Coordinates of C-alpha atoms in Angstrom, one line a residue:
Chain A
M3 CA -13.7 -13.1 -21.4
S4 CA -15.7 -10.4 -19.7
W5 CA -18.5 -12.8 -18.8
L6 CA -16.0 -14.7 -16.7
L7 CA -15.1 -11.4 -14.9
D8 CA -18.8 -10.6 -14.3
G9 CA -19.6 -14.1 -13.2
L10 CA -16.8 -14.1 -10.7
L11 CA -17.9 -10.7 -9.4
I12 CA -21.5 -11.9 -8.9
V13 CA -20.5 -15.1 -7.1
S14 CA -17.9 -13.3 -4.9
L15 CA -20.5 -10.6 -4.0
L16 CA -22.9 -13.3 -2.8
V17 CA -20.1 -15.2 -1.0
T18 CA -18.9 -12.1 0.9
A19 CA -22.4 -11.0 1.8
V20 CA -23.2 -14.4 3.3
A21 CA -19.8 -14.5 5.0
V22 CA -20.5 -11.1 6.7
L23 CA -23.8 -12.4 7.9
L24 CA -22.5 -15.8 9.1
S25 CA -19.3 -14.7 10.7
R26 CA -19.5 -14.9 14.5
D27 CA -16.3 -13.0 14.9
L28 CA -17.3 -9.3 14.6
F29 CA -13.9 -8.1 13.4
R30 CA -13.9 -10.7 10.7
A31 CA -17.3 -9.6 9.7
V32 CA -16.1 -6.0 9.4
V33 CA -13.1 -6.8 7.2
M34 CA -15.4 -9.0 5.1
F35 CA -17.7 -6.0 4.8
M36 CA -14.9 -3.9 3.6
A37 CA -14.0 -6.5 1.0
F38 CA -17.7 -6.6 0.0
G39 CA -17.6 -2.8 -0.5
L40 CA -14.6 -3.0 -2.8
L41 CA -16.3 -5.8 -4.8
M42 CA -19.5 -3.8 -5.0
A43 CA -17.5 -0.8 -6.3
L44 CA -16.1 -3.2 -9.0
A45 CA -19.6 -4.3 -9.8
W46 CA -20.6 -0.6 -10.4
V47 CA -17.6 -0.2 -12.6
R48 CA -18.7 -3.2 -14.7
L49 CA -22.2 -1.6 -14.9
Q50 CA -20.6 1.5 -16.5
A51 CA -21.3 3.7 -13.4
P52 CA -17.9 5.1 -12.4
D53 CA -19.5 7.9 -10.3
I54 CA -21.3 5.4 -8.1
A55 CA -18.2 3.2 -7.9
L56 CA -16.3 6.2 -6.6
A57 CA -18.9 6.8 -3.9
E58 CA -19.0 3.1 -3.0
A59 CA -15.2 2.9 -2.8
A60 CA -15.0 6.0 -0.6
I61 CA -18.1 5.3 1.6
G62 CA -18.6 1.6 1.5
A63 CA -15.1 0.3 1.6
G64 CA -13.4 3.2 3.3
L65 CA -15.4 5.3 5.8
T66 CA -18.0 2.7 6.9
G67 CA -15.2 0.3 7.4
V68 CA -13.4 2.7 9.7
L69 CA -16.6 3.5 11.7
L70 CA -17.4 -0.2 12.1
L71 CA -13.8 -0.9 13.2
D72 CA -14.2 1.7 15.8
A73 CA -17.5 0.2 17.0
V74 CA -15.9 -3.3 17.2
S75 CA -13.0 -2.0 19.2
H76 CA -15.5 -0.7 21.7
F77 CA -17.3 -4.0 21.9
Q78 CA -14.4 -6.4 22.4
R79 CA -11.6 -4.3 23.8
G80 CA -8.6 -6.3 24.6
R81 CA -10.0 -9.7 23.6
L82 CA -9.2 -9.5 19.9
R83 CA -5.7 -10.8 19.8
E84 CA -6.3 -13.9 21.9
Q85 CA -8.7 -15.8 19.7
P86 CA -7.8 -19.4 19.2
P87 CA -6.5 -20.0 15.7
G88 CA -8.6 -21.9 13.2
E89 CA -11.9 -21.0 14.9
E90 CA -14.7 -21.2 12.3
G91 CA -17.9 -19.1 12.7
Chain B
M18 CA 12.7 35.4 0.8
A19 CA 12.8 31.7 1.6
Y20 CA 9.1 31.9 2.0
A21 CA 8.6 33.3 -1.5
G22 CA 10.8 30.6 -3.0
S23 CA 9.0 27.8 -1.1
A24 CA 5.6 29.2 -2.1
A25 CA 6.7 29.2 -5.8
V26 CA 8.1 25.7 -5.6
R27 CA 5.0 24.3 -3.8
T28 CA 2.6 26.1 -6.2
A29 CA 4.5 24.6 -9.2
L30 CA 4.3 21.1 -7.7
L31 CA 0.6 21.5 -6.9
L32 CA 0.0 22.7 -10.5
V33 CA 1.7 19.5 -11.8
V34 CA -0.5 17.4 -9.5
W35 CA -3.6 19.3 -10.7
W36 CA -2.6 18.8 -14.3
A37 CA -2.2 15.1 -13.8
L38 CA -5.5 14.8 -11.8
T39 CA -7.5 16.5 -14.4
E40 CA -5.7 14.7 -17.2
G41 CA -4.7 17.9 -18.8
D42 CA -8.2 19.4 -19.2
P43 CA -7.6 23.0 -20.2
G44 CA -11.1 24.0 -18.9
A45 CA -10.1 23.3 -15.3
A46 CA -6.8 25.1 -15.5
G47 CA -8.1 28.3 -14.0
F48 CA -9.5 26.6 -10.9
G49 CA -6.2 24.7 -10.6
L50 CA -4.1 27.9 -10.6
G51 CA -6.3 29.4 -7.9
A52 CA -6.4 26.3 -5.8
A53 CA -2.7 25.7 -6.1
V54 CA -1.7 29.2 -5.0
L55 CA -4.2 29.0 -2.1
V56 CA -3.1 25.6 -0.9
A57 CA 0.6 26.5 -1.2
L58 CA 0.0 29.6 1.0
V59 CA -2.0 27.6 3.6
S60 CA 0.6 24.8 3.6
L61 CA 3.3 27.4 4.4
R62 CA 1.4 28.3 7.5
F63 CA 1.2 24.8 8.7
F64 CA 4.5 23.4 7.4
P65 CA 7.0 26.3 7.3
P66 CA 10.0 25.6 5.0
A67 CA 12.3 23.3 6.9
A68 CA 16.1 23.7 7.1
P69 CA 17.5 20.9 4.9
H70 CA 16.1 21.4 1.5
P71 CA 16.2 18.2 -0.6
R72 CA 18.5 18.8 -3.6
L73 CA 17.1 18.0 -7.0
A74 CA 20.0 16.0 -8.5
A75 CA 20.5 13.9 -5.3
T76 CA 16.8 13.3 -5.0
L77 CA 16.7 11.9 -8.6
A78 CA 19.7 9.8 -7.8
F79 CA 18.0 8.4 -4.7
A80 CA 14.8 7.8 -6.6
G81 CA 16.7 5.8 -9.2
Y82 CA 18.5 3.8 -6.5
F83 CA 15.2 3.2 -4.7
L84 CA 13.4 2.0 -7.8
L85 CA 16.2 -0.4 -8.7
R86 CA 16.4 -1.8 -5.2
S87 CA 12.6 -2.1 -4.8
M88 CA 12.6 -4.2 -8.0
V89 CA 15.4 -6.4 -6.5
A90 CA 13.2 -6.6 -3.3
G91 CA 10.2 -8.0 -5.2
V92 CA 12.4 -10.5 -7.2
D93 CA 14.1 -11.5 -3.9
V94 CA 10.8 -12.2 -2.2
A95 CA 9.4 -14.0 -5.2
R96 CA 12.6 -16.2 -5.4
R97 CA 12.3 -17.2 -1.7
L98 CA 8.6 -17.9 -1.9
L99 CA 8.9 -20.0 -5.0
S100 CA 11.7 -22.2 -3.8
P101 CA 10.3 -25.3 -2.2
R102 CA 12.5 -25.1 0.9
L103 CA 11.3 -21.5 1.8
P104 CA 14.7 -20.1 2.8
L105 CA 13.9 -17.6 5.5
R106 CA 15.7 -16.6 8.7
P107 CA 13.6 -13.9 10.1
G108 CA 14.8 -11.8 13.0
Y109 CA 15.1 -8.3 14.4
L110 CA 18.0 -5.9 13.9
T111 CA 18.6 -2.5 15.5
Y112 CA 20.3 0.1 13.4
T113 CA 21.6 3.4 14.7
T114 CA 21.1 6.1 12.1
A115 CA 23.2 9.2 11.7
L116 CA 20.6 11.1 9.8
A117 CA 19.1 14.3 11.1
E118 CA 15.8 14.4 13.0
G119 CA 12.6 14.8 11.0
R120 CA 12.2 14.2 7.3
P121 CA 15.4 12.4 6.5
R122 CA 14.9 9.8 9.2
W123 CA 11.3 9.4 8.4
L124 CA 12.1 8.9 4.7
L125 CA 14.7 6.3 5.6
A126 CA 12.2 4.3 7.7
N127 CA 9.6 4.4 5.0
A128 CA 11.9 3.6 2.2
L129 CA 13.4 0.6 4.0
S130 CA 10.0 -1.1 4.2
L131 CA 10.2 -1.4 0.4
L132 CA 13.8 -2.3 0.1
P133 CA 15.0 -6.0 0.0
G134 CA 14.8 -8.0 3.2
T135 CA 13.9 -5.1 5.6
L136 CA 10.8 -3.8 7.2
S137 CA 11.1 -0.9 9.6
V138 CA 9.2 -1.6 12.8
T139 CA 9.9 1.2 15.2
L140 CA 11.8 4.4 15.1
R141 CA 12.7 5.8 18.6
G142 CA 15.1 8.7 18.4
D143 CA 18.0 7.5 16.2
E144 CA 17.3 3.8 16.9
L145 CA 15.6 2.2 14.0
E146 CA 14.4 -1.3 14.6
L147 CA 14.1 -3.5 11.5
H148 CA 12.6 -6.8 10.9
C149 CA 14.6 -8.8 8.4
L150 CA 13.6 -11.7 6.2
D151 CA 17.1 -13.2 6.2
T152 CA 19.4 -12.2 9.0
S153 CA 22.4 -14.0 7.4
L154 CA 22.4 -11.4 4.6
P155 CA 24.6 -8.2 5.0
V156 CA 21.5 -6.2 5.9
H157 CA 23.6 -3.6 7.8
E158 CA 25.5 -2.6 4.6
D159 CA 22.3 -2.3 2.6
V160 CA 20.8 0.0 5.1
A161 CA 24.0 2.0 5.3
R162 CA 23.9 2.5 1.5
A163 CA 20.3 3.7 1.6
E164 CA 21.2 6.0 4.4
H165 CA 24.1 7.4 2.4
W166 CA 21.9 8.3 -0.5
I167 CA 19.4 10.0 1.7
A168 CA 22.2 11.9 3.5
R169 CA 23.4 13.2 0.2
M170 CA 19.8 14.3 -0.6
F171 CA 19.6 16.5 2.4
A172 CA 23.3 17.6 2.5
G173 CA 24.1 21.3 2.5
Chain C
M6 CA 7.7 -3.3 -36.7
S7 CA 8.3 -1.2 -33.7
D8 CA 4.5 -1.2 -33.0
T9 CA 4.5 -5.0 -32.7
L10 CA 7.6 -4.8 -30.5
L11 CA 5.9 -2.3 -28.2
L12 CA 2.8 -4.5 -28.0
V13 CA 4.9 -7.5 -27.1
L14 CA 6.8 -5.6 -24.5
Q15 CA 3.5 -4.3 -23.1
A16 CA 2.0 -7.8 -22.9
L17 CA 5.2 -9.0 -21.2
L18 CA 5.1 -6.3 -18.6
L19 CA 1.4 -7.0 -17.8
V20 CA 1.9 -10.7 -17.5
T21 CA 5.0 -10.3 -15.3
G22 CA 3.0 -7.9 -13.1
C23 CA 0.3 -10.5 -12.7
L24 CA 2.9 -13.0 -11.8
F25 CA 4.2 -10.8 -9.0
F26 CA 0.7 -10.2 -7.7
A27 CA 0.3 -14.0 -7.7
V28 CA 3.5 -14.3 -5.7
G29 CA 2.2 -11.8 -3.2
T30 CA -1.0 -13.8 -2.7
L31 CA 1.0 -17.0 -2.5
G32 CA 3.0 -15.4 0.3
L33 CA -0.1 -14.8 2.2
F34 CA -0.6 -18.5 2.4
R35 CA 2.9 -20.0 2.5
L36 CA 4.7 -17.8 5.0
P37 CA 4.7 -18.7 8.7
D38 CA 3.9 -15.5 10.5
T39 CA 2.4 -12.1 10.1
L40 CA 5.6 -10.1 9.8
T41 CA 7.0 -12.2 7.0
R42 CA 3.7 -12.0 5.3
I43 CA 3.9 -8.2 5.4
H44 CA 7.3 -8.4 3.7
A45 CA 6.0 -10.6 0.9
L46 CA 2.8 -8.6 0.4
T47 CA 4.3 -5.1 0.3
K48 CA 7.3 -5.9 -1.9
A49 CA 5.8 -8.3 -4.4
D50 CA 2.5 -6.4 -4.8
N51 CA 4.3 -3.1 -5.3
L52 CA 6.5 -4.5 -7.9
G53 CA 3.5 -6.1 -9.6
L54 CA 1.6 -2.8 -9.5
G55 CA 4.7 -1.0 -10.9
L56 CA 5.0 -3.5 -13.8
I57 CA 1.3 -3.2 -14.6
V58 CA 1.6 0.6 -14.6
M59 CA 4.6 0.4 -16.9
G60 CA 2.6 -1.9 -19.1
L61 CA -0.3 0.5 -19.3
L62 CA 1.8 3.6 -20.0
P63 CA 2.3 3.1 -23.8
A64 CA -1.5 2.6 -24.3
V65 CA -2.7 5.8 -22.6
A66 CA -4.0 8.9 -24.4
G67 CA -1.5 11.6 -23.4
P68 CA 1.2 12.7 -21.1
A69 CA -1.2 14.0 -18.5
T70 CA -2.9 10.7 -18.2
A71 CA 0.4 9.0 -17.9
A72 CA 1.3 11.4 -15.2
K73 CA -1.9 10.6 -13.4
I74 CA -1.2 6.9 -13.5
L75 CA 2.3 7.5 -12.1
L76 CA 0.8 9.7 -9.4
I77 CA -1.6 6.9 -8.4
W78 CA 1.3 4.5 -8.3
L79 CA 3.3 6.8 -6.0
V80 CA 0.3 7.2 -3.7
A81 CA -0.2 3.4 -3.6
L82 CA 3.6 3.0 -2.9
A83 CA 3.5 5.5 0.0
A84 CA 0.3 4.0 1.3
S85 CA 1.6 0.4 1.4
A86 CA 4.9 1.5 3.0
T87 CA 3.1 3.4 5.7
A88 CA 0.6 0.6 6.3
A89 CA 3.4 -2.0 6.5
H90 CA 5.2 0.1 9.0
L91 CA 2.1 0.7 11.1
V92 CA 1.1 -3.0 11.3
G93 CA 4.7 -4.0 12.0
R94 CA 5.0 -1.4 14.8
A95 CA 1.7 -2.6 16.3
L96 CA 2.7 -6.2 16.3
R97 CA 6.0 -5.4 17.9
A98 CA 4.3 -3.4 20.6
M99 CA 2.1 -6.4 21.3
E100 CA 5.1 -8.8 21.4
D101 CA 6.6 -6.6 24.1
G102 CA 3.7 -7.6 26.4
D103 CA 1.9 -4.4 25.9
D104 CA -1.6 -5.6 25.2
G105 CA -2.5 -2.2 23.8
S106 CA -5.2 -1.4 26.3
G107 CA -3.1 1.5 27.4
P108 CA -2.8 3.3 30.7
Chain D
M20 CA -8.5 -5.6 -26.1
T21 CA -8.8 -9.0 -24.7
L22 CA -5.3 -9.1 -23.1
L23 CA -6.4 -6.4 -20.7
D24 CA -9.6 -8.3 -19.9
A25 CA -7.5 -11.4 -19.2
V26 CA -5.2 -9.5 -16.9
A27 CA -8.3 -8.0 -15.1
T28 CA -9.8 -11.5 -14.6
I29 CA -6.5 -12.9 -13.2
L30 CA -6.2 -10.0 -10.8
L31 CA -9.8 -10.5 -9.6
V32 CA -9.1 -14.2 -9.0
L33 CA -6.0 -13.3 -6.9
L34 CA -8.1 -10.8 -5.0
L35 CA -10.7 -13.4 -4.2
L36 CA -8.0 -15.7 -2.9
G37 CA -7.3 -13.0 -0.3
L38 CA -10.9 -13.6 0.9
V39 CA -9.8 -17.0 2.2
R40 CA -7.1 -15.4 4.3
I41 CA -9.6 -12.9 5.7
W42 CA -11.9 -15.7 6.7
R43 CA -9.2 -17.9 8.2
G44 CA -7.3 -15.2 10.1
P45 CA -6.0 -16.3 12.6
A46 CA -4.8 -13.0 14.0
P47 CA -6.6 -9.7 13.3
A48 CA -3.5 -8.4 11.7
D49 CA -3.6 -11.2 9.2
R50 CA -7.1 -10.2 8.2
M51 CA -6.1 -6.6 7.9
L52 CA -3.2 -7.6 5.7
A53 CA -5.5 -9.3 3.4
S54 CA -7.5 -6.1 3.2
Q55 CA -4.3 -4.3 2.3
L56 CA -3.9 -6.8 -0.5
F57 CA -7.4 -5.8 -1.6
G58 CA -6.2 -2.2 -1.8
T59 CA -3.2 -2.8 -4.0
T60 CA -4.8 -5.4 -6.2
G61 CA -7.9 -3.2 -6.5
V62 CA -5.9 -0.3 -7.7
A63 CA -4.2 -2.4 -10.4
L64 CA -7.5 -3.9 -11.4
L65 CA -9.2 -0.5 -11.7
L66 CA -6.3 1.0 -13.7
V67 CA -6.5 -2.0 -16.1
L68 CA -10.3 -1.7 -16.4
A69 CA -10.0 2.1 -17.0
E70 CA -7.9 1.2 -20.0
S71 CA -10.0 -1.7 -21.3
Q72 CA -13.4 0.0 -20.8
G73 CA -12.1 3.4 -22.0
Q74 CA -13.5 5.1 -18.9
P75 CA -10.9 7.6 -17.5
A76 CA -13.1 8.3 -14.5
L77 CA -12.1 4.9 -13.1
R78 CA -8.6 6.3 -12.4
D79 CA -10.2 8.6 -9.9
V80 CA -11.8 5.5 -8.2
A81 CA -8.3 3.9 -8.1
L82 CA -6.9 7.0 -6.5
V83 CA -9.6 7.2 -3.8
L84 CA -9.1 3.5 -3.1
A85 CA -5.4 3.9 -2.7
L86 CA -5.9 6.7 -0.2
L87 CA -8.7 5.0 1.7
A88 CA -6.9 1.7 2.0
V89 CA -4.3 3.2 4.3
L90 CA -7.1 5.0 6.3
A91 CA -8.5 1.6 7.2
T92 CA -5.1 0.3 8.3
V93 CA -4.6 3.4 10.4
A94 CA -8.0 3.0 12.0
F95 CA -7.2 -0.7 12.7
V96 CA -3.9 0.1 14.3
T97 CA -5.1 3.0 16.4
R98 CA -8.5 1.7 17.4
V99 CA -8.3 -2.1 17.4
L100 CA -4.7 -2.6 18.6
R101 CA -4.8 0.6 20.5
I102 CA -1.1 1.3 20.5
A103 CA -1.5 4.9 20.0
R104 CA -1.7 5.8 23.6
A105 CA 0.8 3.2 24.7
D106 CA 3.8 4.5 22.7
S107 CA 3.0 7.7 20.9
A108 CA 5.8 9.6 22.6
G109 CA 8.6 10.7 20.3
E110 CA 7.7 8.9 17.1
H111 CA 7.4 10.6 13.8
P112 CA 7.2 14.0 15.3
D113 CA 6.7 15.8 12.1
V114 CA 4.1 13.7 10.3

């Protein structure tokens, strides 16, 4: 059963990493990055390294996400909510 | 005198939290005691004891009501989502609360977000604006009942 | 006998918790707008988390660990109520024609 | 204990479905909502894994995740939607 969990984690890590790089919408890239951080933390958990998982959850998914959100809001102030729906990057 | 009582209560609560966080490790108890006393004293400086103390029995009663209703909320949402017709009638509703300023009102607003069919959107003065999943339900009565429990919690 | 009963109960709670998480995720796709999605997500997911916590409780080592799990559940509950309220308020503010850029 | 592993796998699958909502949007709030789903499901997943792998330290990770998930939402609401300056008057005076 656990090979399924690990396989899913590996695939999803690759998918989110590629999604962050390919997304042309910066805000989407940031949220994807936060998701990547959480998945990375889960990967550390599976590698029996809870201390690194703790750091990854706090820094990768939490603080870096907040900093990047701040940066994005400076970049595209006021334009965020008017994106056309269904736009693909 | 009220300060000493509050300090004792807060220290005890913090000690329980510490005990849970360290999973009952006796080696960390000394640090926990020091930290709990220190944090309780500092918290008294920033958050002085407010007038309406929550009463223990009524708080437990509210917690029970809240748990029961939040289970109903989850089941209700699941029932709506799983039925093929998707029975929703979303809309806004404004409720005027009689609760006192501060903690009671804030608790009501936050609790309502987890109770069936309501999501508190804005709280301006005593006007609480709610978003409802189904406006044909007696939402007003539900909110009034939650308000009643919170009012009993802070009574006296 | 009562051990088996406990195990069955535990399995039941865990599976039901998973079902409620599934409903929350389903809500993310089936519901028409953001506010109704918040409803589904906060309520279904919190019930799911609560059920999973209840399912884990009989298996844990001692009362302190049980208290820690309950504490985490309380924090998650408060966090999701606050987050739901914040997003709802922000959406309402935008509906009122306030684009948020501020004075 | 294989039941816990199965539960963990199901939770991970549900979490990955949230990725689709993050990618499709359409509004920023929808993406943020999906990341909130990541928070709650992640906490459940970590608690289950802590039990199945026998690592109590994972509960600390779950606690940190629960605390920081709300931080991201707060950052989103105040920075990206910028409602803080528009209507901060008189709300939640004691929080």
